[in-house]
Structures are given as structure tokens and as C-alpha cells.
Coordinates of N, CA and C and ligand atoms in Angstrom, one line a residue:
M124 N 23.4 10.1 -2.5 CA 24.0 10.4 -1.1 C 23.5 9.4 -0.1
K125 N 24.5 8.9 0.7 CA 24.1 8.0 1.8 C 23.9 8.9 3.0
R126 N 22.8 8.7 3.6 CA 22.4 9.5 4.8 C 22.9 8.8 6.1
V127 N 23.8 9.5 6.8 CA 24.4 8.8 8.0 C 24.1 9.7 9.2
G128 N 23.6 9.0 10.2 CA 23.5 9.6 11.6 C 24.7 9.3 12.4
L129 N 25.2 10.4 13.1 CA 26.4 10.2 13.9 C 25.9 10.3 15.4
M130 N 26.2 9.2 16.1 CA 25.9 9.2 17.5 C 27.2 9.2 18.3
G131 N 27.5 10.4 18.7 CA 28.7 10.6 19.5 C 28.4 10.5 21.0
G132 N 29.4 10.1 21.8 CA 29.2 10.1 23.2 C 30.3 9.4 23.9
T133 N 30.2 9.4 25.2 CA 31.3 8.7 26.0 C 31.0 7.2 26.1
F134 N 29.7 6.9 26.1 CA 29.2 5.5 26.1 C 29.9 4.8 27.3
D135 N 29.7 5.3 28.5 CA 30.5 4.8 29.6 C 29.5 4.4 30.7
P136 N 28.6 3.4 30.5 CA 28.5 2.5 29.3 C 27.4 3.0 28.3
I137 N 27.3 2.4 27.1 CA 26.2 2.6 26.2 C 24.9 2.0 26.9
H138 N 23.8 2.6 26.7 CA 22.5 2.1 27.3 C 21.4 2.2 26.4
I139 N 20.2 1.8 26.8 CA 19.1 1.7 25.8 C 18.6 3.1 25.4
G140 N 18.9 4.1 26.2 CA 18.5 5.5 25.8 C 19.3 5.9 24.5
H141 N 20.5 5.5 24.4 CA 21.3 5.8 23.2 C 20.8 5.0 22.0
L142 N 20.5 3.8 22.3 CA 20.0 2.9 21.2 C 18.7 3.3 20.7
L143 N 17.8 3.7 21.6 CA 16.4 4.1 21.1 C 16.5 5.4 20.4
A144 N 17.4 6.3 20.8 CA 17.6 7.6 20.1 C 18.1 7.3 18.7
A145 N 19.0 6.4 18.5 CA 19.6 6.1 17.2 C 18.6 5.4 16.3
E146 N 17.8 4.5 16.9 CA 16.8 3.8 16.1 C 15.7 4.7 15.7
T147 N 15.3 5.5 16.6 CA 14.2 6.5 16.3 C 14.6 7.5 15.2
A148 N 15.8 8.0 15.3 CA 16.3 8.9 14.3 C 16.5 8.2 13.0
R149 N 17.0 7.0 13.0 CA 17.1 6.2 11.7 C 15.8 6.1 11.0
E150 N 14.8 5.7 11.7 CA 13.5 5.5 11.1 C 12.8 6.8 10.7
Q151 N 12.8 7.8 11.6 CA 12.0 9.0 11.3 C 12.7 9.9 10.3
C152 N 14.0 9.8 10.3 CA 14.7 10.7 9.3 C 15.3 10.0 8.1
G153 N 14.9 8.7 8.0 CA 15.3 8.0 6.8 C 16.8 7.8 6.6
L154 N 17.5 7.6 7.7 CA 18.9 7.4 7.7 C 19.3 6.0 7.2
D155 N 20.3 5.9 6.3 CA 20.7 4.6 5.8 C 21.5 3.9 6.9
E156 N 22.3 4.7 7.7 CA 23.1 4.0 8.7 C 23.3 5.0 9.9
V157 N 23.6 4.4 11.0 CA 24.0 5.3 12.2 C 25.3 4.8 12.7
W158 N 26.3 5.7 12.8 CA 27.6 5.4 13.2 C 27.8 5.8 14.7
F159 N 28.1 4.9 15.5 CA 28.4 5.2 17.0 C 29.9 5.5 17.1
I160 N 30.2 6.7 17.7 CA 31.5 7.1 17.8 C 31.9 7.5 19.3
P161 N 32.4 6.5 20.0 CA 32.9 6.8 21.4 C 34.0 7.8 21.4
S162 N 34.0 8.7 22.3 CA 35.0 9.8 22.3 C 36.1 9.4 23.3
R163 N 37.3 9.9 22.9 CA 38.4 9.7 23.8 C 38.4 10.6 25.0
T164 N 38.3 11.9 24.7 CA 38.2 13.0 25.7 C 37.1 13.9 25.3
P165 N 35.9 13.8 25.9 CA 34.8 14.7 25.6 C 35.2 16.1 26.0
P166 N 34.9 17.1 25.1 CA 35.3 18.5 25.3 C 34.6 19.1 26.5
L167 N 33.3 18.8 26.7 CA 32.5 19.6 27.7 C 32.2 18.8 29.0
K168 N 33.0 17.7 29.2 CA 32.7 16.9 30.4 C 33.9 17.1 31.4
S169 N 33.6 17.1 32.7 CA 34.7 17.2 33.6 C 35.1 15.7 34.0
G170 N 36.3 15.4 34.1 CA 36.7 14.1 34.6 C 36.8 13.1 33.4
A171 N 37.8 12.2 33.5 CA 38.0 11.2 32.4 C 36.9 10.2 32.5
P172 N 36.7 9.5 31.4 CA 35.7 8.4 31.4 C 36.2 7.3 32.4
S173 N 35.3 6.5 32.9 CA 35.6 5.6 33.9 C 36.2 4.3 33.3
A174 N 35.5 3.8 32.3 CA 36.0 2.6 31.6 C 37.0 3.0 30.5
S175 N 37.9 2.0 30.1 CA 38.9 2.3 29.1 C 38.1 2.5 27.7
G176 N 38.8 3.2 26.8 CA 38.3 3.3 25.5 C 38.0 2.0 24.8
E177 N 38.9 1.1 25.1 CA 38.7 -0.3 24.5 C 37.4 -0.9 25.0
D178 N 37.2 -0.8 26.3 CA 36.0 -1.5 26.9 C 34.7 -0.7 26.4
R179 N 34.8 0.6 26.3 CA 33.6 1.4 25.9 C 33.3 1.0 24.4
L180 N 34.3 0.9 23.6 CA 34.1 0.5 22.2 C 33.5 -0.9 22.1
E181 N 34.0 -1.8 22.9 CA 33.5 -3.2 22.9 C 32.1 -3.2 23.3
M182 N 31.7 -2.4 24.3 CA 30.3 -2.4 24.8 C 29.4 -1.9 23.7
V183 N 29.9 -0.9 22.9 CA 29.1 -0.4 21.8 C 28.9 -1.5 20.8
R184 N 30.0 -2.2 20.5 CA 29.9 -3.3 19.5 C 28.9 -4.3 19.9
L185 N 28.9 -4.7 21.2 CA 28.0 -5.7 21.7 C 26.6 -5.2 21.6
A186 N 26.4 -3.9 21.9 CA 25.0 -3.4 21.9 C 24.4 -3.3 20.6
I187 N 25.2 -3.1 19.5 CA 24.6 -2.8 18.2 C 24.7 -4.1 17.3
A188 N 25.2 -5.2 17.9 CA 25.4 -6.4 17.0 C 24.2 -6.8 16.2
G189 N 23.0 -6.7 16.7 CA 21.9 -7.2 16.0 C 21.3 -6.3 14.9
Q190 N 21.9 -5.1 14.8 CA 21.3 -4.1 13.9 C 22.3 -3.7 12.8
P191 N 22.1 -4.3 11.6 CA 23.1 -4.1 10.5 C 23.3 -2.7 10.1
A192 N 22.3 -1.8 10.3 CA 22.5 -0.4 9.9 C 23.3 0.4 10.9
F193 N 23.7 -0.2 12.0 CA 24.5 0.5 13.1 C 26.0 0.0 13.0
K194 N 26.9 1.0 13.1 CA 28.3 0.7 13.0 C 29.0 1.4 14.2
A195 N 30.1 0.8 14.6 CA 31.0 1.4 15.6 C 32.3 1.9 15.0
L196 N 32.6 3.1 15.3 CA 33.9 3.7 14.7 C 34.8 4.0 15.8
D197 N 36.1 3.8 15.6 CA 37.1 4.0 16.7 C 38.0 5.3 16.4
L198 N 37.5 6.1 15.4 CA 38.4 7.2 15.0 C 38.7 8.2 16.2
E199 N 37.7 8.5 17.0 CA 38.0 9.5 18.1 C 38.8 8.9 19.2
L200 N 38.7 7.5 19.4 CA 39.5 6.9 20.4 C 41.0 6.9 19.9
R201 N 41.2 6.8 18.6 CA 42.6 6.7 18.1 C 43.2 8.1 18.0
R202 N 42.4 9.2 17.9 CA 42.9 10.5 17.7 C 43.3 11.1 19.0
P203 N 44.6 11.5 19.2 CA 45.0 12.0 20.5 C 44.4 13.4 20.8
G204 N 44.3 13.7 22.0 CA 43.8 15.0 22.4 C 42.3 15.0 22.6
I205 N 41.7 16.2 22.7 CA 40.3 16.4 22.9 C 39.5 16.0 21.7
S206 N 38.4 15.3 21.9 CA 37.6 14.7 20.7 C 36.6 15.8 20.2
Y207 N 37.1 16.6 19.4 CA 36.1 17.6 18.8 C 35.4 17.1 17.6
S208 N 34.0 17.3 17.6 CA 33.2 16.8 16.5 C 33.6 17.4 15.2
I209 N 34.1 18.6 15.2 CA 34.5 19.2 13.9 C 35.6 18.4 13.2
D210 N 36.5 17.9 14.0 CA 37.6 17.1 13.5 C 37.1 15.8 13.0
T211 N 36.2 15.2 13.7 CA 35.6 14.0 13.3 C 34.8 14.1 12.0
V212 N 34.1 15.2 11.8 CA 33.3 15.4 10.6 C 34.2 15.6 9.4
H213 N 35.3 16.4 9.6 CA 36.3 16.6 8.5 C 36.8 15.2 8.1
E214 N 37.2 14.4 9.1 CA 37.8 13.1 8.8 C 36.8 12.2 8.0
L215 N 35.5 12.2 8.5 CA 34.5 11.3 7.9 C 34.1 11.8 6.5
S216 N 34.1 13.1 6.3 CA 33.7 13.7 5.0 C 34.7 13.3 4.0
A217 N 36.0 13.3 4.4 CA 37.1 12.9 3.5 C 37.0 11.4 3.2
R218 N 36.6 10.6 4.2 CA 36.5 9.2 4.0 C 35.4 8.8 3.1
C219 N 34.3 9.6 3.3 CA 33.0 9.2 2.6 C 32.4 10.5 1.9
P220 N 33.0 10.8 0.7 CA 32.5 12.1 0.1 C 31.0 11.9 -0.4
G221 N 30.5 10.7 -0.5 CA 29.1 10.5 -0.9 C 28.2 10.4 0.3
C222 N 28.6 10.8 1.5 CA 27.8 10.7 2.6 C 27.3 12.1 3.1
S223 N 26.1 12.2 3.6 CA 25.7 13.4 4.3 C 25.4 13.0 5.7
F224 N 25.9 13.9 6.6 CA 25.9 13.6 8.1 C 25.0 14.4 8.9
A225 N 24.4 13.8 9.9 CA 23.6 14.5 10.9 C 23.9 13.9 12.3
Y226 N 24.3 14.8 13.2 CA 24.5 14.4 14.6 C 23.2 14.1 15.3
I227 N 23.1 13.0 16.0 CA 21.9 12.7 16.8 C 22.3 13.0 18.2
I228 N 21.5 13.9 18.8 CA 21.9 14.4 20.2 C 20.7 14.5 21.1
G229 N 20.9 14.2 22.4 CA 19.9 14.4 23.4 C 19.7 15.8 23.8
G230 N 18.6 16.1 24.5 CA 18.2 17.4 24.8 C 19.3 18.2 25.6
D231 N 20.1 17.5 26.4 CA 21.2 18.2 27.1 C 22.2 18.8 26.1
R232 N 22.4 18.0 25.1 CA 23.4 18.5 24.1 C 22.9 19.5 23.1
V233 N 21.5 19.4 22.8 CA 20.9 20.4 22.0 C 21.1 21.8 22.7
N234 N 20.8 21.8 24.0 CA 20.9 23.1 24.7 C 22.3 23.7 24.8
D235 N 23.3 22.8 24.8 CA 24.7 23.3 24.9 C 25.4 23.5 23.6
L236 N 24.6 23.3 22.5 CA 25.2 23.5 21.1 C 26.0 24.7 21.0
P237 N 25.5 25.9 21.5 CA 26.3 27.1 21.3 C 27.7 27.0 21.8
R238 N 28.0 26.1 22.8 CA 29.3 26.0 23.4 C 30.2 25.0 22.7
W239 N 29.7 24.3 21.7 CA 30.5 23.3 21.0 C 31.6 24.0 20.2
H240 N 32.8 23.4 20.1 CA 33.9 23.9 19.5 C 33.6 24.2 18.0
R241 N 33.9 25.4 17.6 CA 33.7 25.9 16.2 C 32.4 25.4 15.6
I242 N 31.3 25.8 16.4 CA 30.0 25.3 16.1 C 29.5 25.9 14.8
D243 N 29.8 27.1 14.4 CA 29.3 27.6 13.1 C 29.8 26.8 12.0
E244 N 31.1 26.5 12.0 CA 31.7 25.7 11.0 C 31.0 24.2 11.0
L245 N 30.9 23.7 12.2 CA 30.3 22.4 12.3 C 28.9 22.3 11.7
A246 N 28.1 23.4 12.1 CA 26.7 23.4 11.7 C 26.5 23.6 10.2
A247 N 27.6 24.2 9.6 CA 27.5 24.3 8.1 C 27.7 23.0 7.4
S248 N 28.4 22.1 8.1 CA 28.7 20.8 7.5 C 27.7 19.7 7.8
V249 N 27.1 19.7 9.0 CA 26.2 18.7 9.4 C 24.9 19.3 10.0
A250 N 23.8 18.5 9.9 CA 22.6 18.9 10.6 C 22.6 18.2 12.0
F251 N 21.6 18.6 12.8 CA 21.4 17.9 14.1 C 20.0 17.4 14.3
I252 N 19.9 16.2 14.8 CA 18.6 15.6 15.1 C 18.6 15.5 16.6
G253 N 17.6 16.2 17.2 CA 17.5 16.3 18.6 C 16.4 15.4 19.2
V254 N 16.6 14.8 20.3 CA 15.6 14.0 21.0 C 15.5 14.5 22.5
A255 N 14.3 14.7 23.0 CA 14.2 15.2 24.3 C 14.6 14.1 25.3
R256 N 15.0 14.6 26.5 CA 15.5 13.7 27.5 C 14.9 14.2 28.8
P257 N 14.4 13.3 29.7 CA 13.8 13.8 30.9 C 14.8 14.7 31.6
G258 N 14.3 15.8 32.1 CA 15.2 16.7 32.8 C 15.9 17.7 31.9
H259 N 15.8 17.4 30.6 CA 16.5 18.3 29.6 C 15.5 18.6 28.5
P260 N 14.5 19.3 28.8 CA 13.6 19.7 27.7 C 14.3 20.6 26.7
V261 N 14.0 20.3 25.4 CA 14.7 21.0 24.4 C 14.1 22.4 24.2
D262 N 14.9 23.4 24.2 CA 14.5 24.8 24.0 C 15.1 25.4 22.8
I263 N 14.5 25.0 21.6 CA 15.0 25.5 20.3 C 15.0 27.0 20.3
G264 N 14.0 27.6 20.9 CA 13.9 29.1 20.8 C 15.1 29.8 21.4
S265 N 15.8 29.2 22.4 CA 16.9 29.9 23.0 C 18.2 29.7 22.2
L266 N 18.2 28.9 21.2 CA 19.4 28.8 20.3 C 19.5 30.0 19.4
P267 N 20.7 30.4 19.1 CA 20.9 31.4 18.1 C 20.3 31.1 16.8
E268 N 19.8 32.1 16.1 CA 19.0 31.8 14.9 C 19.8 31.0 13.9
S269 N 21.1 31.2 13.8 CA 21.9 30.5 12.8 C 21.8 29.0 13.1
L270 N 21.6 28.6 14.3 CA 21.6 27.1 14.7 C 20.2 26.5 14.6
R271 N 19.2 27.4 14.9 CA 17.8 26.9 14.9 C 17.4 26.1 13.7
G272 N 17.7 26.6 12.5 CA 17.3 25.9 11.3 C 18.1 24.7 11.0
R273 N 19.1 24.4 11.8 CA 20.0 23.2 11.6 C 19.6 22.1 12.5
V274 N 18.6 22.3 13.4 CA 18.2 21.3 14.4 C 16.8 20.8 14.1
R275 N 16.7 19.5 13.9 CA 15.3 19.0 13.8 C 15.0 18.1 15.0
I276 N 13.9 18.5 15.7 CA 13.6 17.7 16.9 C 12.6 16.6 16.5
I277 N 12.9 15.4 17.0 CA 12.0 14.3 16.7 C 11.4 13.7 18.0
P278 N 10.1 13.2 17.9 CA 9.6 12.7 19.2 C 10.1 11.3 19.4
M279 N 10.3 11.0 20.7 CA 10.7 9.7 21.1 C 10.2 9.5 22.6
P280 N 9.9 8.2 22.9 CA 9.5 8.0 24.3 C 10.7 8.3 25.2
Q281 N 10.4 9.2 26.2 CA 11.6 9.6 26.9 C 12.0 8.6 28.0
L282 N 13.3 8.3 28.0 CA 13.8 7.3 28.9 C 14.7 8.1 29.9
D283 N 14.4 8.0 31.2 CA 15.2 8.6 32.2 C 16.3 7.7 32.6
I284 N 17.3 7.6 31.7 CA 18.4 6.7 31.8 C 19.7 7.5 31.4
S285 N 20.7 7.4 32.3 CA 22.0 8.0 31.9 C 23.1 7.0 32.3
S286 N 24.2 7.2 31.6 CA 25.4 6.4 32.0 C 25.8 6.7 33.4
S287 N 25.7 7.9 33.8 CA 26.1 8.3 35.2 C 25.3 7.5 36.2
A288 N 23.9 7.5 36.0 CA 23.0 6.8 36.9 C 23.4 5.3 36.9
I289 N 23.7 4.7 35.8 CA 24.1 3.3 35.7 C 25.4 3.0 36.5
R290 N 26.4 3.9 36.3 CA 27.6 3.8 37.1 C 27.3 3.9 38.6
A291 N 26.4 4.8 39.0 CA 26.1 4.9 40.4 C 25.4 3.7 41.0
L292 N 24.5 3.1 40.1 CA 23.9 1.8 40.6 C 24.9 0.7 40.8
R293 N 25.9 0.6 39.9 CA 27.0 -0.4 40.0 C 27.8 -0.1 41.3
R294 N 28.1 1.2 41.6 CA 28.9 1.5 42.8 C 28.1 1.0 44.0
E295 N 26.8 1.1 44.0 CA 26.0 0.7 45.1 C 25.8 -0.8 45.1
G296 N 26.3 -1.5 44.2 CA 26.2 -3.0 44.1 C 24.8 -3.4 43.6
R297 N 24.1 -2.4 42.9 CA 22.8 -2.8 42.4 C 22.8 -3.2 40.9
S298 N 21.6 -3.8 40.5 CA 21.5 -4.3 39.2 C 21.4 -3.2 38.1
V299 N 22.0 -3.5 37.0 CA 21.8 -2.6 35.8 C 21.2 -3.3 34.6
R300 N 20.7 -4.6 34.9 CA 20.1 -5.4 33.9 C 18.9 -4.6 33.3
Y301 N 18.7 -4.7 32.0 CA 17.6 -4.1 31.2 C 17.8 -2.6 31.0
L302 N 18.7 -2.0 31.7 CA 19.0 -0.6 31.4 C 20.0 -0.6 30.2
V303 N 20.7 -1.7 30.1 CA 21.7 -1.9 29.0 C 21.3 -3.2 28.3
P304 N 21.7 -3.4 27.0 CA 21.4 -4.7 26.4 C 22.1 -5.8 27.2
D305 N 21.6 -7.0 27.0 CA 22.1 -8.2 27.8 C 23.6 -8.4 27.6
G306 N 24.1 -8.3 26.4 CA 25.5 -8.5 26.1 C 26.4 -7.5 26.9
V307 N 25.9 -6.3 27.0 CA 26.6 -5.2 27.7 C 26.6 -5.5 29.2
H308 N 25.4 -5.9 29.6 CA 25.2 -6.3 31.0 C 26.2 -7.3 31.4
D309 N 26.3 -8.4 30.6 CA 27.2 -9.5 31.0 C 28.7 -9.1 30.9
F310 N 29.0 -8.2 30.0 CA 30.4 -7.7 29.9 C 30.7 -6.9 31.1
I311 N 29.8 -6.0 31.6 CA 30.1 -5.2 32.7 C 30.3 -6.0 34.0
V312 N 29.4 -7.1 34.1 CA 29.5 -7.9 35.3 C 30.8 -8.8 35.2
R313 N 31.1 -9.3 34.1 CA 32.3 -10.2 33.9 C 33.6 -9.4 34.2
K314 N 33.6 -8.2 33.7 CA 34.9 -7.4 33.8 C 34.9 -6.6 35.1
G315 N 33.8 -6.6 35.9 CA 33.7 -5.9 37.1 C 33.8 -4.4 36.9
L316 N 33.2 -3.9 35.8 CA 33.2 -2.5 35.6 C 32.3 -1.7 36.5
Y317 N 32.8 -0.5 36.9 CA 32.0 0.5 37.6 C 31.7 0.0 39.1
G318 N 32.3 -1.1 39.5 CA 32.0 -1.6 40.8 C 32.7 -0.8 41.9
S319 N 32.3 -1.0 43.1 CA 32.9 -0.3 44.2 C 34.3 -0.8 44.5
Ligands
LIG469 P1 26.7 10.6 31.3 O1 25.7 10.5 32.3 O2 28.0 9.9 31.6 O3 26.9 12.0 30.7 P2 24.9 9.9 29.1 O4 23.8 8.9 29.5 O5 24.5 11.3 29.1 O6 26.1 9.7 30.1 P3 26.6 10.3 26.9 O7 27.6 9.3 26.4 O8 27.0 11.5 27.6 O9 25.5 9.5 27.7 O10 25.6 10.8 25.7 C1 25.8 10.5 24.3 C2 24.6 11.1 23.6 O11 23.4 10.4 23.9 C3 24.3 12.6 24.0 O12 23.9 13.3 22.8 C4 23.1 12.4 25.0 O13 22.3 13.6 25.0 C5 22.4 11.3 24.4 N1 21.6 10.5 25.4 C6 22.1 9.9 26.5 N2 21.1 9.3 27.2 C7 19.9 9.6 26.5 C8 18.6 9.3 26.8 N3 18.2 8.7 27.9 N4 17.6 9.8 25.9 C9 18.0 10.5 24.8 N5 19.3 10.8 24.5 C10 20.3 10.4 25.4
LIG470 MG1 26.0 12.9 29.0

């Protein structure tokens, strides 16, 4: 079995919090690969992503270029409609019958797991690897019992970084260097993304 971590998100833009979560999960959970999957229309977010799907995917590619265990997948960007994880997992399981999957998620997403689309079915097919996020302490105890056993929390240095905060900095004309990898920084500046 190939052990694959799935890193879903809007990645608007991808930042070092995403990358550290993926690398920490890869190492601590013995994952063979981590697949980054930018979503077209996230189910639980209000408002459309700011950057195009094409640009968000390109930023993911730039960010992971140096890590051969990391891959970028465009299946959610190609699939019309809301990007439900359950559909993604069905598609990936069919594509890779020899793979076992675990979603890597931040504390905010751990806590809203009960609201995920067809969560019981999803949790039957994949495990979840959770990392704490500043402002989003993980509260496993508040999850329904059926989910609790499917979530493994791993320690990681907490980074108070979010894509929304990065977009806000850009709107104010401020620097986002080092919050994102250099290649992503240069791409954002060159394309004038998130500017006022
Ligand atoms: P936004 O502010 O636009 O929601 P975000 O920084 O939360 O952006 P997302 O694309 O929404 O990024 O998140 C993708 C996944 O990465 C989610 O599971 C989220 O919890 C996780 N994540 C994002 N930032 C961090 C961080 N700093 N530490 C740990 N996990 C994170
Ligand atoms: Mg988020």
C-alpha cells in the first residue's frame, strides 16, 4: 500500500503553514507522498477564491518544486460544481487502488469535520491527520465518537499564518516575503495578485 496524505485547500495563496503541515505529517505518519489539491469551490467558505484556479495551482507547483514526495493535482479544479472531498476520494481511490489516503487538516478544519459533506462515508474511506493552528485549538473530545478514532493529532510548531492574512497584507501594499516560498512571492508580485 502506498500511503498518501491529501492536502486540500483553496491555496489562495499557498503559504509555509500549508507546507510545514504537509512535511510534518509526511515525516511523522510515514507518508510516501503528499498530494496538494486546490479546490474549485470550497463547500464551507463564503465567497469565491480571489486568484484564478490556474494561478492557485501554479503557486502550489512553485511551492512544492523542491520536494519530490509532494505532487499537485488539478482534479478538483477540473470538476464542475462544489468541491466535495468525498467525490475527490472516490476519484482517487479508483485511480490508485493500491493507495491508502489520509486528509491532512488544520485545527479549524478538525473542529468543523462534523459539517463536512457525507462525513460518515468519507471517514470510512480516509483517516484524518490534524495539526493545531493558533486560534484554532483542536478539541477532539467535542467530535462525535465515530469520528474521534479517525483523527490523529500530530505536534507541529504553530504558525500564525493564513491566506486571508496574506491577502490583507497585499491589499495594504505590505510585504508577504517569507510567509510564502520565494517562487510564490515572485509570482504574486509579478502578476500583481491580491493587490489593491
Ligand atoms: P484562508 O484564510 O483563505 O481560509 P488558509 O490559510 O486557512 O486560508 P486554506 O486553503 O483554507 O488556507 O487551508 C487549507 C488547509 O491547510 C486547511 O486544512 C487548513 O486548516 C490548513 N492550514 C492553513 N494554514 C495553516 C497553518 N498556519 N497551520 C496549520 N494548518 C494550516
Ligand atoms: Mg482556511
